[in-house]
Coordinates of C-alpha atoms in Angstrom, one line a residue:
M1 CA 105.6 141.3 87.3
P2 CA 109.2 140.4 88.2
E3 CA 110.8 137.9 85.8
L4 CA 113.4 135.3 86.5
T5 CA 116.4 135.2 84.2
W6 CA 119.2 132.7 83.8
V7 CA 121.9 131.6 81.4
G8 CA 120.1 130.0 78.4
K9 CA 116.6 131.2 79.1
A10 CA 116.3 133.1 75.8
K11 CA 117.0 129.8 73.9
V12 CA 114.6 127.6 75.9
V13 CA 111.5 129.8 76.1
T14 CA 110.3 128.5 72.7
H15 CA 112.3 125.3 72.7
H16 CA 109.1 123.2 73.0
L17 CA 108.2 124.4 69.5
D18 CA 111.6 123.1 68.1
V19 CA 111.3 119.7 69.7
P20 CA 110.6 117.2 66.8
F21 CA 107.2 115.5 66.9
R22 CA 107.7 111.8 67.5
V23 CA 105.2 109.0 67.4
L24 CA 104.4 106.6 70.2
N25 CA 104.9 102.9 69.5
R26 CA 102.9 100.5 71.6
Q27 CA 105.0 97.6 72.7
Y28 CA 102.4 95.5 74.6
S29 CA 99.2 95.7 76.7
F30 CA 98.5 94.2 80.1
D31 CA 95.5 93.5 82.3
E32 CA 94.5 90.9 84.9
S33 CA 94.7 88.1 82.4
G34 CA 98.3 88.9 81.5
Q35 CA 100.1 90.4 78.5
H36 CA 98.5 90.8 75.1
E37 CA 100.1 90.9 71.7
G38 CA 97.2 93.1 70.5
D39 CA 96.0 96.4 71.8
N40 CA 93.5 95.9 74.6
G41 CA 92.2 99.4 74.2
S42 CA 93.4 100.5 77.6
P43 CA 93.3 104.3 78.2
N44 CA 96.2 103.9 80.7
M45 CA 99.6 104.5 79.2
I46 CA 103.2 104.0 80.4
I47 CA 105.6 105.7 78.0
H48 CA 109.3 105.0 78.1
G49 CA 111.4 107.9 76.7
D50 CA 112.4 111.5 77.2
N51 CA 109.4 113.3 78.7
L52 CA 109.9 116.4 76.6
E53 CA 109.4 114.3 73.4
A54 CA 106.7 112.2 75.0
L55 CA 104.7 115.3 76.1
K56 CA 105.0 116.6 72.5
A57 CA 103.8 113.3 71.2
L58 CA 100.7 113.4 73.5
L59 CA 99.4 116.7 72.0
P60 CA 97.4 115.3 69.1
Q61 CA 95.2 113.3 71.4
Y62 CA 95.4 115.1 74.7
E63 CA 95.9 118.8 74.3
G64 CA 93.6 120.6 76.7
L65 CA 92.2 117.4 78.1
I66 CA 94.3 116.4 81.1
D67 CA 92.4 117.0 84.3
C68 CA 95.1 116.4 86.8
I69 CA 98.9 116.6 86.5
Y70 CA 101.3 115.5 89.2
I71 CA 105.1 115.7 88.8
D72 CA 108.0 115.0 91.1
P73 CA 111.0 116.4 89.1
P74 CA 114.6 116.2 90.3
Y75 CA 115.0 118.4 93.4
N76 CA 118.5 119.5 92.1
T77 CA 120.2 118.5 95.3
G78 CA 123.3 117.2 93.4
N79 CA 122.5 113.7 94.5
E80 CA 120.1 112.6 91.6
S81 CA 122.8 112.1 88.9
W82 CA 120.6 113.8 86.4
I83 CA 122.1 115.0 83.1
Y84 CA 120.9 117.9 80.9
N85 CA 120.3 116.4 77.5
D86 CA 118.0 118.7 75.6
N87 CA 119.1 119.5 72.1
V88 CA 119.0 123.3 72.2
N89 CA 120.8 125.1 69.4
D90 CA 123.0 127.3 71.6
P91 CA 126.8 126.9 72.1
Q92 CA 126.6 127.6 75.8
I93 CA 123.9 125.0 76.4
K94 CA 125.6 122.4 74.2
K95 CA 128.6 122.6 76.7
W96 CA 126.2 121.1 79.3
L97 CA 125.3 118.0 77.4
G98 CA 126.2 114.7 78.8
D99 CA 127.6 116.0 82.2
V100 CA 126.1 114.9 85.5
V101 CA 124.8 118.0 87.3
G102 CA 126.9 118.7 90.3
K103 CA 126.2 120.0 93.8
E104 CA 125.9 123.5 95.1
G105 CA 129.3 125.2 94.9
E106 CA 130.7 122.5 92.6
D107 CA 128.6 123.3 89.5
L108 CA 128.0 127.0 89.1
S109 CA 125.5 126.5 86.3
R110 CA 123.4 123.8 88.1
H111 CA 120.4 126.1 88.6
D112 CA 120.6 127.4 84.9
K113 CA 120.6 123.7 83.8
W114 CA 117.6 122.8 86.0
L115 CA 115.5 125.8 84.9
S116 CA 116.4 125.2 81.2
M117 CA 115.3 121.6 81.6
M118 CA 112.0 122.4 83.4
Y119 CA 110.8 125.4 81.4
P120 CA 109.9 123.7 78.0
R121 CA 108.4 120.8 79.8
L122 CA 106.1 123.1 81.8
R123 CA 105.1 124.9 78.6
L124 CA 103.9 121.6 77.2
L125 CA 102.2 120.6 80.4
H126 CA 100.3 123.9 80.3
K127 CA 99.1 123.0 76.8
L128 CA 98.0 119.6 77.9
L129 CA 96.1 120.7 81.0
S130 CA 92.4 121.2 80.6
P131 CA 90.8 124.6 81.3
T132 CA 89.4 123.3 84.6
G133 CA 92.5 121.1 85.4
V134 CA 95.0 121.5 88.2
I135 CA 98.8 120.8 88.3
F136 CA 100.7 119.7 91.4
I137 CA 104.5 119.8 91.6
S138 CA 106.6 118.4 94.5
I139 CA 109.8 120.2 95.2
D140 CA 112.1 121.1 98.1
D141 CA 114.1 124.2 99.2
N142 CA 116.7 123.8 96.5
E143 CA 114.5 125.0 93.6
F144 CA 111.3 126.1 95.4
A145 CA 111.8 129.8 94.8
N146 CA 112.9 129.4 91.1
L147 CA 110.1 127.0 90.3
G148 CA 107.5 129.4 91.8
Q149 CA 108.8 132.2 89.5
I150 CA 108.6 130.2 86.3
M151 CA 105.2 128.8 87.2
N152 CA 104.0 132.3 87.7
E153 CA 105.3 133.2 84.3
I154 CA 103.8 130.2 82.5
F155 CA 100.5 129.6 84.4
G156 CA 100.0 133.1 85.8
A157 CA 100.5 134.3 89.4
S158 CA 96.8 134.7 89.8
N159 CA 96.3 131.0 89.0
R160 CA 98.4 129.9 91.9
L161 CA 96.3 128.0 94.5
A162 CA 98.9 127.3 97.1
Y163 CA 102.5 126.6 98.0
A164 CA 101.6 123.9 100.5
P165 CA 104.3 122.5 102.9
V166 CA 104.2 118.7 103.1
R167 CA 105.6 116.9 106.1
S168 CA 107.9 114.3 104.5
E169 CA 110.0 113.2 107.5
P170 CA 108.2 112.6 110.8
S171 CA 111.4 113.1 112.8
G172 CA 111.9 116.5 111.3
G173 CA 114.6 115.6 108.8
K174 CA 118.4 115.7 109.1
D175 CA 120.2 118.4 111.1
K176 CA 121.6 120.4 108.3
T177 CA 121.6 123.7 110.1
A178 CA 120.1 125.1 113.3
L179 CA 116.7 124.5 111.6
R180 CA 115.4 121.1 110.7
T181 CA 113.7 120.8 107.3
G182 CA 111.6 117.7 107.5
H183 CA 109.2 119.0 104.9
E184 CA 108.9 119.5 101.2
Y185 CA 106.4 121.7 99.2
L186 CA 103.5 121.1 96.8
L187 CA 103.0 123.9 94.3
V188 CA 99.5 124.0 93.0
Y189 CA 98.3 125.9 90.0
T190 CA 95.2 126.0 87.7
K191 CA 94.4 127.7 84.4
G192 CA 91.9 130.0 86.1
D193 CA 88.8 127.9 86.3
Q194 CA 88.5 126.1 89.6
S195 CA 85.0 124.7 89.1
A196 CA 86.2 121.1 88.9
L197 CA 88.1 121.2 92.2
A198 CA 86.6 119.0 94.9
R199 CA 86.3 120.0 98.5
E200 CA 87.6 117.6 101.1
E201 CA 85.3 115.7 103.3
K202 CA 85.8 114.4 106.8
A203 CA 83.6 112.3 109.0
T204 CA 81.7 114.4 111.5
G205 CA 81.6 111.6 114.1
L206 CA 78.8 109.5 115.5
L207 CA 75.3 111.0 115.3
D208 CA 74.5 110.0 118.8
L209 CA 71.5 112.3 119.6
N210 CA 68.0 112.5 118.2
D211 CA 65.2 115.0 117.9
T212 CA 61.9 115.1 115.9
I213 CA 63.8 115.5 112.6
G214 CA 66.2 112.6 113.2
P215 CA 69.8 111.8 114.4
Y216 CA 72.3 114.5 115.0
K217 CA 75.6 115.3 116.8
K218 CA 76.3 118.2 119.1
G219 CA 78.4 120.7 117.2
R220 CA 80.2 124.0 118.0
E221 CA 78.8 126.5 120.5
L222 CA 77.1 129.4 118.7
R223 CA 78.9 132.0 120.8
K224 CA 82.2 133.3 119.4
W225 CA 85.2 132.1 121.3
G226 CA 88.9 133.2 121.5
A227 CA 90.5 136.5 120.5
T228 CA 88.3 139.4 119.4
S229 CA 85.2 137.8 121.0
D230 CA 84.0 140.9 122.9
R231 CA 80.7 142.5 122.1
S232 CA 82.5 145.7 121.1
D233 CA 84.3 143.7 118.3
R234 CA 81.0 142.9 116.5
L235 CA 78.2 145.1 117.9
T236 CA 75.6 143.8 115.4
L237 CA 76.0 140.2 116.6
W238 CA 74.7 141.0 120.1
F239 CA 71.0 140.1 120.2
P240 CA 68.7 137.7 122.1
I241 CA 67.8 134.1 121.1
T242 CA 64.8 132.4 122.6
A243 CA 65.6 129.1 124.4
P244 CA 63.1 126.2 124.2
N245 CA 61.7 127.1 127.7
G246 CA 61.1 130.7 126.6
T247 CA 64.1 132.2 128.2
Q248 CA 65.8 135.1 126.3
V249 CA 69.5 134.2 125.9
L250 CA 72.3 136.7 125.2
P251 CA 75.9 135.7 124.3
F252 CA 77.5 136.2 127.7
K253 CA 80.9 134.7 128.1
N254 CA 81.9 132.3 130.9
D255 CA 83.5 135.2 132.8
G256 CA 80.2 137.2 132.7
T257 CA 81.4 139.7 130.1
E258 CA 79.4 140.4 126.9
G259 CA 80.3 138.5 123.7
Y260 CA 78.6 137.9 120.4
W261 CA 77.1 135.2 118.3
R262 CA 79.0 133.5 115.4
W263 CA 76.0 133.9 113.1
S264 CA 74.2 137.1 112.1
T265 CA 70.5 137.3 111.8
A266 CA 71.0 137.1 108.0
H267 CA 72.6 133.7 108.3
S268 CA 70.2 130.9 107.2
G269 CA 70.9 128.9 110.3
M270 CA 70.3 131.8 112.7
A271 CA 67.1 132.7 110.8
R272 CA 65.8 129.2 111.4
L273 CA 66.9 129.3 115.0
L274 CA 65.1 132.6 115.7
E275 CA 61.9 131.0 114.3
D276 CA 62.4 127.6 116.0
P277 CA 64.5 127.2 119.2
D278 CA 64.8 123.4 118.6
F279 CA 67.0 124.1 115.5
A280 CA 69.9 124.3 118.0
H281 CA 71.0 121.9 120.7
W282 CA 70.7 123.5 124.2
E283 CA 72.6 122.9 127.4
L284 CA 72.4 124.6 130.8
A285 CA 76.0 125.6 131.6
P286 CA 77.5 127.5 134.6
Y287 CA 79.5 130.7 134.5
D288 CA 83.0 130.6 135.9
S289 CA 83.3 130.0 139.6
G290 CA 82.0 133.0 141.5
V291 CA 80.6 134.7 138.4
S292 CA 76.9 135.6 138.1
V293 CA 74.9 137.6 135.6
N294 CA 71.7 139.3 136.7
G295 CA 71.8 137.1 139.8
Q296 CA 72.1 133.8 137.8
F297 CA 75.0 131.5 138.1
E298 CA 74.2 129.5 135.0
R299 CA 72.5 130.1 131.6
W300 CA 71.2 128.2 128.5
V301 CA 73.9 127.8 125.8
P302 CA 73.0 126.9 122.1
Y303 CA 75.1 124.6 120.0
E304 CA 74.9 123.6 116.3
K305 CA 73.2 120.4 115.4
V306 CA 75.3 118.4 112.9
R307 CA 73.3 116.0 110.9
D308 CA 75.7 115.2 108.0
V309 CA 77.8 112.1 108.3
T310 CA 80.5 113.9 106.4
R311 CA 81.2 117.6 106.0
A312 CA 83.0 119.3 103.2
F313 CA 85.7 121.9 103.8
G314 CA 88.5 123.7 102.0
W315 CA 91.6 121.7 102.1
N316 CA 94.5 122.5 104.4
T317 CA 97.7 124.1 103.1
W318 CA 99.8 122.3 105.6
L319 CA 99.8 118.7 104.5
D320 CA 100.5 116.6 107.6
G321 CA 99.3 113.0 107.9
Y322 CA 99.2 112.1 104.2
G323 CA 102.2 109.7 104.5
T324 CA 105.9 110.2 104.6
N325 CA 108.8 109.2 102.3
A326 CA 109.5 106.4 104.7
D327 CA 106.0 105.1 104.2
A328 CA 106.6 105.2 100.4
T329 CA 109.8 103.2 100.7
S330 CA 107.9 100.6 102.8
V331 CA 105.4 100.2 100.0
I332 CA 108.2 99.7 97.5
K333 CA 109.8 97.1 99.7
A334 CA 106.4 95.3 100.2
I335 CA 105.8 95.2 96.4
F336 CA 109.3 94.2 95.3
G337 CA 110.9 92.7 98.4
S338 CA 113.7 95.3 98.3
K339 CA 114.3 99.0 97.9
K340 CA 114.0 99.3 94.1
F341 CA 113.7 103.1 94.0
D342 CA 115.3 105.8 96.1
T343 CA 112.8 108.6 96.2
P344 CA 109.2 107.4 96.0
K345 CA 106.3 109.4 97.2
P346 CA 103.6 108.1 99.5
V347 CA 100.5 106.7 97.8
S348 CA 98.2 108.4 100.2
L349 CA 99.5 111.8 99.2
I350 CA 98.9 111.2 95.5
E351 CA 95.5 109.8 96.3
W352 CA 94.7 113.1 98.0
V353 CA 96.0 115.0 95.0
V354 CA 93.8 112.9 92.6
A355 CA 90.8 113.2 94.9
L356 CA 90.9 117.0 94.6
T357 CA 89.7 116.6 91.0
S358 CA 86.0 116.0 91.2
N359 CA 85.7 114.2 87.8
P360 CA 85.5 110.4 88.4
N361 CA 86.6 110.0 84.8
A362 CA 89.7 112.3 85.1
I363 CA 92.8 111.8 83.1
V364 CA 95.9 112.0 85.3
L365 CA 99.3 112.6 83.9
D366 CA 102.7 112.1 85.6
S367 CA 105.7 112.9 83.3
F368 CA 108.4 112.2 85.9
A369 CA 106.8 108.8 86.8
G370 CA 109.6 107.1 88.7
S371 CA 108.2 104.2 90.6
A372 CA 104.6 104.7 89.4
T373 CA 103.1 105.9 92.6
T374 CA 100.6 108.0 90.6
A375 CA 99.3 105.0 88.7
H376 CA 99.1 103.1 92.0
A377 CA 97.0 106.0 93.5
V378 CA 94.7 106.1 90.5
L379 CA 94.1 102.4 90.6
N380 CA 93.4 102.5 94.3
M381 CA 91.0 105.4 93.9
N382 CA 89.1 103.6 91.2
K383 CA 88.7 100.5 93.3
K384 CA 87.6 102.5 96.3
D385 CA 84.9 104.7 94.7
G386 CA 84.1 102.9 91.4
G387 CA 85.6 105.7 89.3
N388 CA 87.0 105.4 85.8
R389 CA 90.0 107.6 86.0
S390 CA 92.9 106.9 83.7
F391 CA 96.6 107.5 84.0
I392 CA 99.5 108.5 81.6
L393 CA 103.0 107.9 82.9
V394 CA 106.3 109.0 81.3
E395 CA 109.6 107.7 82.5
L396 CA 113.0 108.2 80.8
G397 CA 115.0 105.8 83.1
D398 CA 116.0 102.3 82.0
Y399 CA 113.9 101.0 84.9
A400 CA 110.6 102.1 83.1
E401 CA 109.9 98.4 82.4
T402 CA 111.4 96.7 85.4
V403 CA 110.2 99.1 88.1
T404 CA 107.6 101.6 86.7
A405 CA 105.5 99.1 84.6
E406 CA 106.3 96.1 86.9
R407 CA 104.8 97.9 89.9
V408 CA 101.6 98.7 88.0
R409 CA 101.4 95.0 87.0
R410 CA 101.7 93.9 90.6
V411 CA 99.2 96.5 91.9
I412 CA 96.7 95.3 89.2
D413 CA 97.2 91.6 90.0
G414 CA 97.9 91.9 93.8
F415 CA 101.0 91.0 95.6
S416 CA 102.4 89.4 98.8
G417 CA 103.9 91.9 101.2
E418 CA 104.9 92.5 104.8
S419 CA 103.2 94.6 107.4
T420 CA 104.9 95.9 110.5
E421 CA 103.3 95.8 113.9
V422 CA 104.7 97.8 116.8
A423 CA 103.7 96.5 120.3
I424 CA 104.3 98.1 123.7
L425 CA 105.4 95.2 125.9
F426 CA 106.0 97.3 129.0
E427 CA 104.9 100.7 130.1
Q428 CA 105.1 102.2 133.6
K429 CA 104.4 105.9 134.5
L430 CA 107.2 107.7 136.4
T431 CA 105.6 109.8 139.1
L432 CA 107.1 111.5 142.1
A433 CA 105.5 108.8 144.3
N434 CA 107.2 105.9 142.5
L435 CA 110.4 107.7 141.4
E436 CA 112.4 106.1 144.3
K437 CA 111.3 102.7 142.8
A438 CA 112.9 103.5 139.5
P439 CA 115.6 100.8 139.7
E440 CA 112.9 98.2 140.3
I441 CA 110.8 99.5 137.4
L442 CA 113.9 99.4 135.1
S443 CA 114.7 95.9 136.2
A444 CA 111.2 94.7 135.5
A445 CA 111.3 96.4 132.1
A446 CA 114.7 94.7 131.3
K447 CA 113.3 91.3 132.2
V448 CA 110.3 91.8 129.8
A449 CA 112.8 92.9 127.1
D450 CA 115.0 89.8 127.6
D451 CA 112.0 87.4 127.6
A452 CA 110.7 88.9 124.4
K453 CA 114.0 88.4 122.4
G454 CA 113.6 85.8 119.7
K455 CA 109.8 86.3 119.6
Y456 CA 110.0 89.6 117.7
I457 CA 112.4 90.8 115.0
K458 CA 113.4 93.8 117.2
V459 CA 113.0 94.6 120.9
S460 CA 114.0 97.9 122.3
R461 CA 116.0 98.3 125.5
P462 CA 114.1 99.9 128.4
R463 CA 113.8 103.6 127.7
V464 CA 112.2 106.7 129.1
V465 CA 109.8 108.5 126.8
T466 CA 107.5 111.5 127.3
K467 CA 103.9 111.2 126.4
V468 CA 101.8 114.4 126.2
T469 CA 98.2 114.1 127.5
G470 CA 96.3 117.3 127.4
K471 CA 98.9 120.1 127.8
R472 CA 101.2 118.2 130.1
G473 CA 104.1 115.8 129.4
Q474 CA 104.4 112.7 131.5
P475 CA 107.5 110.4 131.6
F476 CA 107.1 106.6 131.1
V477 CA 109.4 103.7 131.0
Q478 CA 108.7 101.6 127.9
V479 CA 109.8 98.5 126.1
V480 CA 108.7 98.4 122.5
A481 CA 108.8 95.4 120.1
T482 CA 108.5 95.2 116.3
Q483 CA 107.1 92.3 114.4
T484 CA 106.4 91.7 110.7
H485 CA 103.6 89.7 109.2
D486 CA 103.2 88.4 105.7
H487 CA 100.0 89.4 104.1
E488 CA 98.3 89.4 100.7
V489 CA 97.4 92.7 99.1
P490 CA 94.5 92.1 96.7
G491 CA 94.8 93.5 93.2
T492 CA 93.0 96.6 92.1
G493 CA 92.2 95.3 88.6
G494 CA 92.8 97.5 85.6
S495 CA 95.0 97.6 82.6
F496 CA 97.7 99.6 80.7
S497 CA 99.6 99.7 77.5
F498 CA 103.4 100.2 77.3
Y499 CA 104.9 102.5 74.7
E500 CA 108.2 103.6 73.5
V501 CA 108.9 107.1 72.1
G502 CA 109.4 106.3 68.4
E503 CA 110.6 107.9 65.2
P504 CA 110.3 111.6 64.4
L505 CA 107.4 112.5 62.0
L506 CA 109.7 114.7 59.9
V507 CA 113.4 114.1 59.0
D508 CA 115.1 117.1 57.4
G509 CA 111.7 118.5 56.6
I510 CA 110.5 115.4 54.8
L511 CA 107.9 112.9 56.1
N512 CA 109.6 110.0 57.6
T513 CA 108.7 106.8 55.7
A514 CA 109.4 104.7 58.9
V515 CA 106.3 106.3 60.5
P516 CA 103.1 104.3 59.8
V517 CA 100.6 106.2 57.6
D518 CA 97.9 105.9 60.2
Q519 CA 100.0 107.8 62.7
V520 CA 100.7 110.5 60.1
R521 CA 97.0 110.9 59.4
E522 CA 96.3 111.3 63.2
Y523 CA 98.9 114.1 63.3
I524 CA 97.5 115.9 60.2
W525 CA 94.0 115.6 61.5
F526 CA 94.8 117.0 64.9
T527 CA 96.8 120.0 63.5
E528 CA 93.7 120.9 61.4
T529 CA 90.9 120.3 63.9
Q530 CA 92.5 120.0 67.4
T531 CA 90.4 116.8 67.8
P532 CA 91.3 113.1 67.8
L533 CA 91.0 111.4 64.4
P534 CA 87.6 109.7 64.0
P535 CA 87.4 106.0 63.0
S536 CA 88.6 105.3 59.5
G537 CA 86.5 106.4 56.6
V538 CA 88.3 104.6 53.9
E539 CA 85.1 103.0 52.8
K540 CA 84.1 106.4 51.5
H541 CA 87.4 107.1 49.8
P542 CA 91.0 105.7 50.4
F543 CA 92.4 109.1 51.3
Y544 CA 89.4 110.5 53.1
M545 CA 90.2 111.4 56.8
G546 CA 86.9 112.9 58.0
T547 CA 84.6 115.9 58.1
H548 CA 84.9 118.6 60.7
R549 CA 82.7 121.7 60.9
D550 CA 81.5 121.3 57.3
T551 CA 85.0 120.9 55.9
V552 CA 86.1 117.6 54.4
Y553 CA 89.7 116.6 54.8
H554 CA 91.8 114.3 52.4
F555 CA 95.4 113.3 52.9
I556 CA 96.7 111.9 49.6
Y557 CA 99.9 110.2 50.7
E558 CA 101.8 107.1 49.7
P559 CA 105.3 106.7 51.2
D560 CA 106.8 105.1 48.0
K561 CA 105.3 107.4 45.3
T562 CA 104.5 111.0 44.5
T563 CA 100.8 111.9 44.9
N564 CA 98.9 114.4 42.8
L565 CA 95.7 116.4 43.2
G566 CA 94.4 116.7 39.7
R567 CA 91.2 116.3 37.7
K568 CA 91.4 112.5 37.9
Y569 CA 91.3 112.7 41.7
V570 CA 88.5 115.3 41.8
T571 CA 86.3 113.0 39.6
S572 CA 86.9 110.1 42.0
L573 CA 85.1 112.1 44.8
T574 CA 81.5 111.2 45.4
P575 CA 78.8 113.5 47.0
S576 CA 79.2 111.6 50.3
V577 CA 82.7 113.0 50.8
T578 CA 82.1 116.5 49.4
S579 CA 80.6 119.5 51.2
D580 CA 80.9 123.2 51.1
A581 CA 84.7 123.1 51.5
L582 CA 87.5 120.6 51.0
V583 CA 91.1 120.6 52.4
I584 CA 93.3 118.3 50.4
Y585 CA 96.9 117.4 51.1
A586 CA 99.1 116.0 48.3
D587 CA 102.7 116.1 47.0
T588 CA 101.7 118.1 43.9
C589 CA 98.7 119.8 42.4
T590 CA 97.9 120.2 38.7
L591 CA 94.6 122.1 39.1
S592 CA 94.7 125.7 38.4
S593 CA 93.9 128.3 41.1
Q594 CA 90.7 129.0 39.2
E595 CA 89.7 125.3 39.3
L596 CA 90.5 125.1 43.0
S597 CA 88.4 128.1 43.8
A598 CA 85.5 126.8 41.7
L599 CA 85.6 123.5 43.5
N600 CA 86.0 125.2 46.9
I601 CA 89.3 123.2 47.5
T602 CA 92.2 124.3 49.6
F603 CA 95.3 122.6 48.5
K604 CA 98.1 121.9 51.0
K605 CA 101.5 120.7 49.8
I606 CA 103.2 117.8 51.5
P607 CA 105.5 118.4 53.5
R608 CA 105.6 122.2 53.1
D609 CA 102.2 122.9 54.5
I610 CA 102.2 120.4 57.3
T611 CA 101.8 122.3 60.6
R612 CA 104.7 121.9 63.0
L613 CA 103.5 121.5 66.6

């Protein structure tokens, strides 16, 4: 497989292993009743800090458990003012530190910096994603090709689900070249297991007909339409079906030529139809004008009977109608009263992303959280379908509290916003018959526009627009008015806790005494078992951590003194905390190797034998 190379790649491929493990310090909790000094136990997290360090800090609790990841990283347009700040031990990369990444042609290393920034973060996201999880990444043309290459390298090209274009600007975007690029992309990857992916559902429409089974809706004709619909294209699909009146029906096309059925005799629907003609909806339909077959100018035509209110289908890879960036900005203005964030994503798009994960208890991670659209989407989805999804947001910016967390607070509690209503005050079709009356039509439109001024916040001048009906365009004279209305958006309910990325666990290879012992224990336990630390077992023994797969773990650690595994400690153990095997951490050990073997104890020295994530 082709591999993308860039300046600095050799140093960042394993950089995620060199990133120091830091603890997460909870600052406060929030729910509908307001802020809490204590921990409210919310599974929802908003983390302020560098996302590389935050992702590393999440490993002990969440490695392999995240169901859905959505990220909206810098598009590297040169307008984001992002700075490369990863502490990679390489002279070339150190030259990049602290400098704002420039535009194309101004900064010749801009793509090297972006790839060096993204690669270790994607490696950690891969670790956090569950075996059945899915990751979605928004990007535009600037780094689309490069991102696809490194995603193929980290997640595997065979695990790519789609590079889905997303319509982001309804007008088609700015005229940069001869082509207008009013779209972005959504890159979608899994780890190989797609069993947890949901299929989309759409309403089938009103079930307005009835038969002996119950209500149904007329569906598609059972004869193949369009290109390659001749009998010669699928010879085995030319066979008779019996209509309810006993007539033998063959799939003749409207022009009298021979076609074929969409279903074979092996299809379950066709098998039922061949046994019971009433399984289909039948209509007597004419051939084209002047066409007859065997002297008949009409024939019976079978259609599907649709009985489901909704129908599942594979999702589209052209994402149009899931909201635009302008819609996202309107939501921000409604929540905050002003444009607090420059590049938000529409809530409806992220709701669609979250809905593709079938687990109603899914954990959703966004490590480039920005204005917290992902949290907003998760809270909305839970309110709509009663799910219990949780979110984890990571944001480096200094607005993590004032924008990211504040938006989530307002979504939980509800907020007052503005809705925009667009009204057509005047509309007159321009036809050949009334074209000579155009001046009068324009005059009437101008009067309507003048009378409406002051009643609406914006009234357009009379304008000619083209409306397409069927396949034809028709010109109209229009006057359009815009009005805003205050409205209350009810809260979704929910909660979260706000965290700061805290101290490193190890400083110069020594356990950091500023890190609480409970957080050290959580780390040690995870590195041994890859599971979250169970509730404290100090009632069994002060240094007992837990039992996992018939192995008991002890962590003999006190920040202000040296600890020892010796005979005194062994005699303090009771049968309730002993089993076939023991793993015991301590600063020193005065037991001989023969004694350790006889007691089935594995001694691990602090800090030498502490595993580095």
